[in-house]
Amino acid sequence: MESTEKIFVAGHRGLVGSAITRELERQGFGNLLLQSRAEVDLTDKAAVLEFFERERPVHVFLAAAKVGGIVANDTYPADFIRENLEIQTNIIDAAYRVGVKRLLFLGSSCIYPKLCPQPIKEEYLLTGPLEPTNRAYALAKIAGIEMCWSYNRQYGTQFLAAMPTNLYGPNDNFDLKNSHVLPALIRKAAEAKATGQKSITVWGSGTPRRELLYSDDLAQACIFLMNLPDAEFNRLLNSEEPPLINIGTGEDLTIRELAELVCKVVGFPGELVLDPTRPDGTPRKLMDVSRINALGWKAQTTLEDGIRRVYETVKDLFVASPA
Ligand SMILES: NC(=O)c1ccc[n+]([C@@H]2O[C@H](COP(=O)([O-])OP(=O)(O)OC[C@H]3O[C@@H](n4cnc5c(N)ncnc54)[C@H](OP(=O)(O)O)[C@@H]3O)[C@@H](O)[C@H]2O)c1
């Protein structure tokens, strides 16, 4: 990517899109196309095509999606499959039509079978049943990968799909009703510290293992991939296997260890009380990141540093209402 070329970041206000935008700006890419939903509703096929024809972006980061936790996915599966299929189909097709050079489609590790071997290699795609609670979402994402692959095969496009592990970072969702485990733990520990509580509750047995990637590291990985020389980029886009690459740290820890680390960063000296009546979820979900590591990219931010940076951005917010 040249610093003057027009780059469209779809979903630039989200956790992933905002991190990619920040990192592109930091690296001196000065011609970014950023559109709010009010300006271009990405589920509107005609509006998306009109936008691409008018603006003619050279590169596209596709980080717009309808995203949610287990409850939202389970309650609104029709919305999740429809909106995600619409957004990605409209953008991938419009990108092909106006001759976009490279496109990076963001998916997630939920595309892989629920019970696949660990760590999860790219080749495990479509080798077993999916987790039922977010099957509609996962199938939309799998269709997006297949669409990138099909367009590459039929039209010679350069569209790649990146599958990040669980993410965290600034602009995360800290609402205890539907947030992910790490922001929930940060909030609980911060409020417990502020109100002098003796303990915080951690859902489940504390034994499931999770991998967490800082959103700025993901952004660096996405830009690294989009900047690969043609020979290396095109090796990821062969006709034998889907154009797919995992992004993660390659390391995981138990929920209990994660909670202990959060308490250390926040400075909450109290106890952890495990609540085994709450669901544990998958016992382990760790990405195999040897493909991206072999290309020369490795996550840089340690979990402790990442948690500290996130905590700095929110520590003044969570003092009033104890969890
Ligand atoms: N968060 C994670 O832990 C995680 C992990 C792995 C992969 N991912 C993947 O990364 C991608 C982005 O996730 P995220 O966490 O950044 O989600 P997010 O924070 O919810 O952001 C999604 C973005 O998409 C935009 N968007 C949604 N529907 C739109 C529409 N119809 N028209 C225009 N814009 C629309 C949203 O706009 P508004 O601001 O207007 O709502 C928002 O900016 C997803 O594909 C997800 O699967 C996320």
PDB file of C-alpha atoms and ligand atoms in Angstrom, residues 10-17 36-37 40-43 62-67 83 87 106-109 137 141 164-168 180, ligand 1:
ATOM      1  CA  ALA A  10     -15.350  -0.369   6.577  1.00  0.00           C
ATOM      2  CA  GLY A  11     -16.524  -0.285  10.204  1.00  0.00           C
ATOM      3  CA  HIS A  12     -14.004   2.368  11.294  1.00  0.00           C
ATOM      4  CA  ARG A  13     -15.857   3.139  14.527  1.00  0.00           C
ATOM      5  CA  GLY A  14     -15.743  -0.438  15.838  1.00  0.00           C
ATOM      6  CA  LEU A  15     -13.134  -2.101  18.047  1.00  0.00           C
ATOM      7  CA  VAL A  16     -11.241  -3.523  15.063  1.00  0.00           C
ATOM      8  CA  GLY A  17     -11.897  -0.771  12.500  1.00  0.00           C
ATOM      9  CA  SER A  36     -20.515   6.399   9.025  1.00  0.00           C
ATOM     10  CA  ARG A  37     -23.548   4.121   8.761  1.00  0.00           C
ATOM     11  CA  VAL A  40     -23.446   4.612   3.631  1.00  0.00           C
ATOM     12  CA  ASP A  41     -25.544   1.771   5.017  1.00  0.00           C
ATOM     13  CA  LEU A  42     -23.384  -1.193   4.054  1.00  0.00           C
ATOM     14  CA  THR A  43     -26.396  -3.520   3.869  1.00  0.00           C
ATOM     15  CA  LEU A  62     -13.592  -5.068   5.727  1.00  0.00           C
ATOM     16  CA  ALA A  63     -14.117  -4.697   9.495  1.00  0.00           C
ATOM     17  CA  ALA A  64     -17.821  -3.832   9.382  1.00  0.00           C
ATOM     18  CA  ALA A  65     -20.120  -6.521  10.721  1.00  0.00           C
ATOM     19  CA  LYS A  66     -23.030  -7.166  13.007  1.00  0.00           C
ATOM     20  CA  VAL A  67     -21.238  -8.466  16.104  1.00  0.00           C
ATOM     21  CA  GLU A  83     -26.819  -8.411   7.816  1.00  0.00           C
ATOM     22  CA  ILE A  87     -22.458  -6.262   4.242  1.00  0.00           C
ATOM     23  CA  LEU A 106     -12.165  -9.861   8.979  1.00  0.00           C
ATOM     24  CA  GLY A 107     -13.783 -12.957  10.445  1.00  0.00           C
ATOM     25  CA  SER A 108     -13.369 -14.670  13.774  1.00  0.00           C
ATOM     26  CA  SER A 109     -12.263 -17.925  15.360  1.00  0.00           C
ATOM     27  CA  TYR A 137     -22.925 -15.677  12.345  1.00  0.00           C
ATOM     28  CA  LYS A 141     -18.289 -15.499   7.877  1.00  0.00           C
ATOM     29  CA  PRO A 164      -8.388 -13.026  14.748  1.00  0.00           C
ATOM     30  CA  THR A 165      -8.603 -14.691  18.126  1.00  0.00           C
ATOM     31  CA  ASN A 166     -10.516 -12.978  20.993  1.00  0.00           C
ATOM     32  CA  LEU A 167      -9.684  -9.287  21.024  1.00  0.00           C
ATOM     33  CA  TYR A 168      -9.536  -6.598  23.669  1.00  0.00           C
ATOM     34  CA  HIS A 180     -16.628 -10.347  26.934  1.00  0.00           C
TER      35      HIS A 180
HETATM   36  N1  LIG B   1     -14.279  -8.098  18.977  1.00  0.00           N
HETATM   37  C1  LIG B   1     -13.679  -9.279  18.907  1.00  0.00           C
HETATM   38  O1  LIG B   1     -13.279  -9.886  19.930  1.00  0.00           O
HETATM   39  C2  LIG B   1     -13.427  -9.913  17.570  1.00  0.00           C
HETATM   40  C3  LIG B   1     -12.662 -11.069  17.554  1.00  0.00           C
HETATM   41  C4  LIG B   1     -12.400 -11.658  16.366  1.00  0.00           C
HETATM   42  C5  LIG B   1     -12.903 -11.117  15.201  1.00  0.00           C
HETATM   43  N2  LIG B   1     -13.641  -9.990  15.204  1.00  0.00           N
HETATM   44  C6  LIG B   1     -14.166  -9.521  13.906  1.00  0.00           C
HETATM   45  O2  LIG B   1     -13.816  -8.197  13.589  1.00  0.00           O
HETATM   46  C7  LIG B   1     -14.879  -7.588  12.854  1.00  0.00           C
HETATM   47  C8  LIG B   1     -15.268  -6.300  13.537  1.00  0.00           C
HETATM   48  O3  LIG B   1     -15.616  -6.574  14.888  1.00  0.00           O
HETATM   49  P1  LIG B   1     -15.665  -5.453  16.009  1.00  0.00           P
HETATM   50  O4  LIG B   1     -15.461  -6.146  17.296  1.00  0.00           O
HETATM   51  O5  LIG B   1     -14.795  -4.312  15.625  1.00  0.00           O
HETATM   52  O6  LIG B   1     -17.208  -5.015  15.891  1.00  0.00           O
HETATM   53  P2  LIG B   1     -17.874  -3.646  16.344  1.00  0.00           P
HETATM   54  O7  LIG B   1     -17.059  -2.990  17.384  1.00  0.00           O
HETATM   55  O8  LIG B   1     -19.312  -3.943  16.627  1.00  0.00           O
HETATM   56  O9  LIG B   1     -17.796  -2.744  15.016  1.00  0.00           O
HETATM   57  C9  LIG B   1     -18.512  -3.080  13.866  1.00  0.00           C
HETATM   58  C10 LIG B   1     -18.558  -1.886  12.964  1.00  0.00           C
HETATM   59  O10 LIG B   1     -19.344  -2.209  11.813  1.00  0.00           O
HETATM   60  C11 LIG B   1     -20.212  -1.137  11.546  1.00  0.00           C
HETATM   61  N3  LIG B   1     -21.442  -1.579  10.888  1.00  0.00           N
HETATM   62  C12 LIG B   1     -22.243  -2.612  11.245  1.00  0.00           C
HETATM   63  N4  LIG B   1     -23.297  -2.676  10.418  1.00  0.00           N
HETATM   64  C13 LIG B   1     -23.170  -1.639   9.536  1.00  0.00           C
HETATM   65  C14 LIG B   1     -23.948  -1.172   8.451  1.00  0.00           C
HETATM   66  N5  LIG B   1     -25.096  -1.780   8.085  1.00  0.00           N
HETATM   67  N6  LIG B   1     -23.507  -0.095   7.752  1.00  0.00           N
HETATM   68  C15 LIG B   1     -22.372   0.550   8.126  1.00  0.00           C
HETATM   69  N7  LIG B   1     -21.577   0.140   9.133  1.00  0.00           N
HETATM   70  C16 LIG B   1     -21.985  -0.936   9.837  1.00  0.00           C
HETATM   71  C17 LIG B   1     -20.548  -0.564  12.905  1.00  0.00           C
HETATM   72  O11 LIG B   1     -21.026   0.738  12.719  1.00  0.00           O
HETATM   73  P3  LIG B   1     -21.742   1.574  13.921  1.00  0.00           P
HETATM   74  O12 LIG B   1     -20.600   2.221  14.632  1.00  0.00           O
HETATM   75  O13 LIG B   1     -22.622   2.526  13.200  1.00  0.00           O
HETATM   76  O14 LIG B   1     -22.485   0.561  14.744  1.00  0.00           O
HETATM   77  C18 LIG B   1     -19.188  -0.647  13.594  1.00  0.00           C
HETATM   78  O15 LIG B   1     -18.396   0.481  13.274  1.00  0.00           O
HETATM   79  C19 LIG B   1     -16.005  -8.611  12.805  1.00  0.00           C
HETATM   80  O16 LIG B   1     -16.000  -9.235  11.554  1.00  0.00           O
HETATM   81  C20 LIG B   1     -15.677  -9.594  13.885  1.00  0.00           C
HETATM   82  O17 LIG B   1     -16.073 -10.903  13.569  1.00  0.00           O
HETATM   83  C21 LIG B   1     -13.914  -9.360  16.375  1.00  0.00           C
END
